[in-house]
Amino acid sequence: MKSLDQSQRFLFDRHPIRGQYVSLDESWARIVSQSGLEGRALTLLGEALAAMVLLVDTLKIKGSVILQVRGSGPLGLLVVEANSENQIRGIARQVGEITDGMDLAQIFGSEYFVITIKTDGAEPHQGIAPLQGANFADALEHYFATSDQLATRFWLTCDKDNVSGMLLQKLPGKAADEDAWNRVVMLADTLSAQELKLAELESVLYRLFHQEEIRLFDSNPLEFYCSCSRERTGAMLLTLGKPEVLEVLEQEGDVSVTCEFCNQHYRFDSIDVEQVFLSSDKIKPGVTAH
Ligand SMILES: [Zn+2]
């Protein structure tokens, strides 16, 4: 049986090609139950999540990669994040019906998606890419093909129990065997969704590439993790501004915030709210609200 919740890297010894594999199981189950989504919306959330795990491992950064789409379509919001600590989280919000035959641009009601790369200690880097095609593998491949980056292909599959994905990337440098990339991709295209989901990586690699020499690295265990906290929620209240927060306090008796990623509730009563704004005054003396 294949191991659960893991990502794993592999290299073609004789060609400048690398690969990355991911399977999300219990971590995905947590996100599925939290999301309340099903069908195409759930599939898109899972595929985006798998793609970001594949990317963050490929980039070899210390930090995180975020894919985000906002629009006016039936799936008006999707945000997924994977980080170099092997943690994932993601949400999507469905507000209307997704019908057969809709492409990504129609589903999201947007022409673009945004990829943000956050590296520890550096300014975040943002890339904007067109929502081409019917799934995220299409959109990401189009992005890689047209943005002067390494040739990269994705194979992604998702249902409510599991998300699996594989990435192949052509590395810079002159290949001794010019046809290797095309041959490897053509073989990978014979991978069925069922095989990607159920088979162990070693047997998948053997079936596809038994004529190649492949080096398989240790796998990394993945887990669901949310980076929200009471402090961050307090900081969010600060950005809303004191008058607005006091108005909610007046109407509701307290200010209650629920994290959409993990369902954690944060409750602030009038004393908590005073403390939030008081501590911010101390941190930033002389700064007045506008
Ligand atoms: Zn949270």
mmCIF file of C-alpha atoms in Angstrom, residues 1-104:
data_model
loop_
_atom_site.group_PDB
_atom_site.id
_atom_site.type_symbol
_atom_site.label_atom_id
_atom_site.label_comp_id
_atom_site.label_asym_id
_atom_site.label_seq_id
_atom_site.Cartn_x
_atom_site.Cartn_y
_atom_site.Cartn_z
ATOM 1 C CA MET A 1 0.000 0.000 0.000
ATOM 2 C CA LYS A 2 1.278 3.462 -0.709
ATOM 3 C CA SER A 3 2.228 5.719 2.185
ATOM 4 C CA LEU A 4 -0.091 8.584 3.057
ATOM 5 C CA ASP A 5 0.490 12.343 3.037
ATOM 6 C CA GLN A 6 3.918 12.595 1.497
ATOM 7 C CA SER A 7 5.922 14.319 -1.167
ATOM 8 C CA GLN A 8 8.981 12.847 -2.824
ATOM 9 C CA ARG A 9 11.624 14.032 -5.266
ATOM 10 C CA PHE A 10 13.285 12.025 -8.036
ATOM 11 C CA LEU A 11 15.992 12.697 -10.603
ATOM 12 C CA PHE A 12 16.835 11.185 -13.965
ATOM 13 C CA ASP A 13 20.503 10.295 -13.654
ATOM 14 C CA ARG A 14 21.343 10.517 -17.344
ATOM 15 C CA HIS A 15 19.140 13.481 -18.354
ATOM 16 C CA PRO A 16 18.685 17.003 -16.983
ATOM 17 C CA ILE A 17 15.142 16.203 -15.818
ATOM 18 C CA ARG A 18 13.743 16.190 -12.318
ATOM 19 C CA GLY A 19 10.471 15.014 -10.896
ATOM 20 C CA GLN A 20 8.347 15.536 -7.843
ATOM 21 C CA TYR A 21 5.442 13.507 -6.533
ATOM 22 C CA VAL A 22 2.739 14.247 -3.943
ATOM 23 C CA SER A 23 -0.095 12.393 -2.227
ATOM 24 C CA LEU A 24 -2.470 14.187 0.161
ATOM 25 C CA ASP A 25 -4.743 11.989 2.267
ATOM 26 C CA GLU A 26 -5.536 12.827 5.909
ATOM 27 C CA SER A 27 -4.421 16.414 5.415
ATOM 28 C CA TRP A 28 -6.813 16.606 2.437
ATOM 29 C CA ALA A 29 -9.676 14.984 4.411
ATOM 30 C CA ARG A 30 -9.379 17.802 6.942
ATOM 31 C CA ILE A 31 -9.621 20.426 4.182
ATOM 32 C CA VAL A 32 -12.525 18.611 2.461
ATOM 33 C CA SER A 33 -14.650 18.487 5.621
ATOM 34 C CA GLN A 34 -13.833 22.107 6.379
ATOM 35 C CA SER A 35 -14.676 23.286 2.856
ATOM 36 C CA GLY A 36 -18.187 21.860 2.440
ATOM 37 C CA LEU A 37 -17.415 21.632 -1.286
ATOM 38 C CA GLU A 38 -17.980 18.796 -3.728
ATOM 39 C CA GLY A 39 -17.693 18.055 -7.451
ATOM 40 C CA ARG A 40 -15.661 20.318 -9.700
ATOM 41 C CA ALA A 41 -15.091 22.968 -7.019
ATOM 42 C CA LEU A 42 -13.508 20.394 -4.706
ATOM 43 C CA THR A 43 -11.409 18.982 -7.553
ATOM 44 C CA LEU A 44 -10.032 22.422 -8.381
ATOM 45 C CA LEU A 45 -9.164 23.081 -4.738
ATOM 46 C CA GLY A 46 -7.322 19.746 -4.469
ATOM 47 C CA GLU A 47 -5.477 20.146 -7.747
ATOM 48 C CA ALA A 48 -4.328 23.656 -6.845
ATOM 49 C CA LEU A 49 -3.109 22.379 -3.481
ATOM 50 C CA ALA A 50 -1.158 19.472 -4.988
ATOM 51 C CA ALA A 51 0.387 21.793 -7.577
ATOM 52 C CA MET A 52 1.624 24.185 -4.870
ATOM 53 C CA VAL A 53 3.199 21.316 -2.882
ATOM 54 C CA LEU A 54 4.980 20.206 -6.070
ATOM 55 C CA LEU A 55 6.138 23.778 -6.742
ATOM 56 C CA VAL A 56 7.375 24.635 -3.254
ATOM 57 C CA ASP A 57 9.491 21.459 -3.239
ATOM 58 C CA THR A 58 10.824 22.191 -6.715
ATOM 59 C CA LEU A 59 11.750 25.799 -5.878
ATOM 60 C CA LYS A 60 13.800 24.617 -2.874
ATOM 61 C CA ILE A 61 13.056 27.826 -0.990
ATOM 62 C CA LYS A 62 12.526 28.368 2.719
ATOM 63 C CA GLY A 63 9.079 29.882 2.772
ATOM 64 C CA SER A 64 5.747 29.287 1.074
ATOM 65 C CA VAL A 65 3.948 29.356 -2.258
ATOM 66 C CA ILE A 66 0.383 30.636 -2.504
ATOM 67 C CA LEU A 67 -2.044 30.322 -5.405
ATOM 68 C CA GLN A 68 -4.966 32.713 -5.306
ATOM 69 C CA VAL A 69 -7.949 33.418 -7.564
ATOM 70 C CA ARG A 70 -10.732 35.932 -6.966
ATOM 71 C CA GLY A 71 -13.511 36.659 -9.380
ATOM 72 C CA SER A 72 -17.231 37.054 -10.038
ATOM 73 C CA GLY A 73 -17.898 33.446 -11.130
ATOM 74 C CA PRO A 74 -19.587 30.562 -9.277
ATOM 75 C CA LEU A 75 -16.271 29.761 -7.579
ATOM 76 C CA GLY A 76 -15.502 33.288 -6.470
ATOM 77 C CA LEU A 77 -12.476 32.586 -4.275
ATOM 78 C CA LEU A 78 -9.722 29.995 -4.029
ATOM 79 C CA VAL A 79 -6.603 30.293 -1.887
ATOM 80 C CA VAL A 80 -4.118 27.489 -1.280
ATOM 81 C CA GLU A 81 -0.756 27.555 0.447
ATOM 82 C CA ALA A 82 2.090 25.057 0.779
ATOM 83 C CA ASN A 83 5.289 25.771 2.697
ATOM 84 C CA SER A 84 8.786 24.359 2.999
ATOM 85 C CA GLU A 85 7.880 22.874 6.408
ATOM 86 C CA ASN A 86 5.654 20.407 4.503
ATOM 87 C CA GLN A 87 2.457 22.082 5.689
ATOM 88 C CA ILE A 88 -0.608 22.835 3.594
ATOM 89 C CA ARG A 89 -3.887 24.725 3.887
ATOM 90 C CA GLY A 90 -6.535 25.919 1.462
ATOM 91 C CA ILE A 91 -10.058 27.234 1.011
ATOM 92 C CA ALA A 92 -12.478 27.908 -1.824
ATOM 93 C CA ARG A 93 -15.852 29.612 -1.747
ATOM 94 C CA GLN A 94 -18.633 28.529 -4.095
ATOM 95 C CA VAL A 95 -21.483 30.974 -4.624
ATOM 96 C CA GLY A 96 -23.178 29.548 -7.727
ATOM 97 C CA GLU A 97 -23.593 26.496 -9.903
ATOM 98 C CA ILE A 98 -20.690 25.191 -11.973
ATOM 99 C CA THR A 99 -22.038 23.577 -15.143
ATOM 100 C CA ASP A 100 -20.370 21.024 -17.427
ATOM 101 C CA GLY A 101 -18.190 22.521 -20.101
ATOM 102 C CA MET A 102 -17.207 25.634 -18.137
ATOM 103 C CA ASP A 103 -13.520 26.464 -18.349
ATOM 104 C CA LEU A 104 -11.456 27.971 -15.533
#
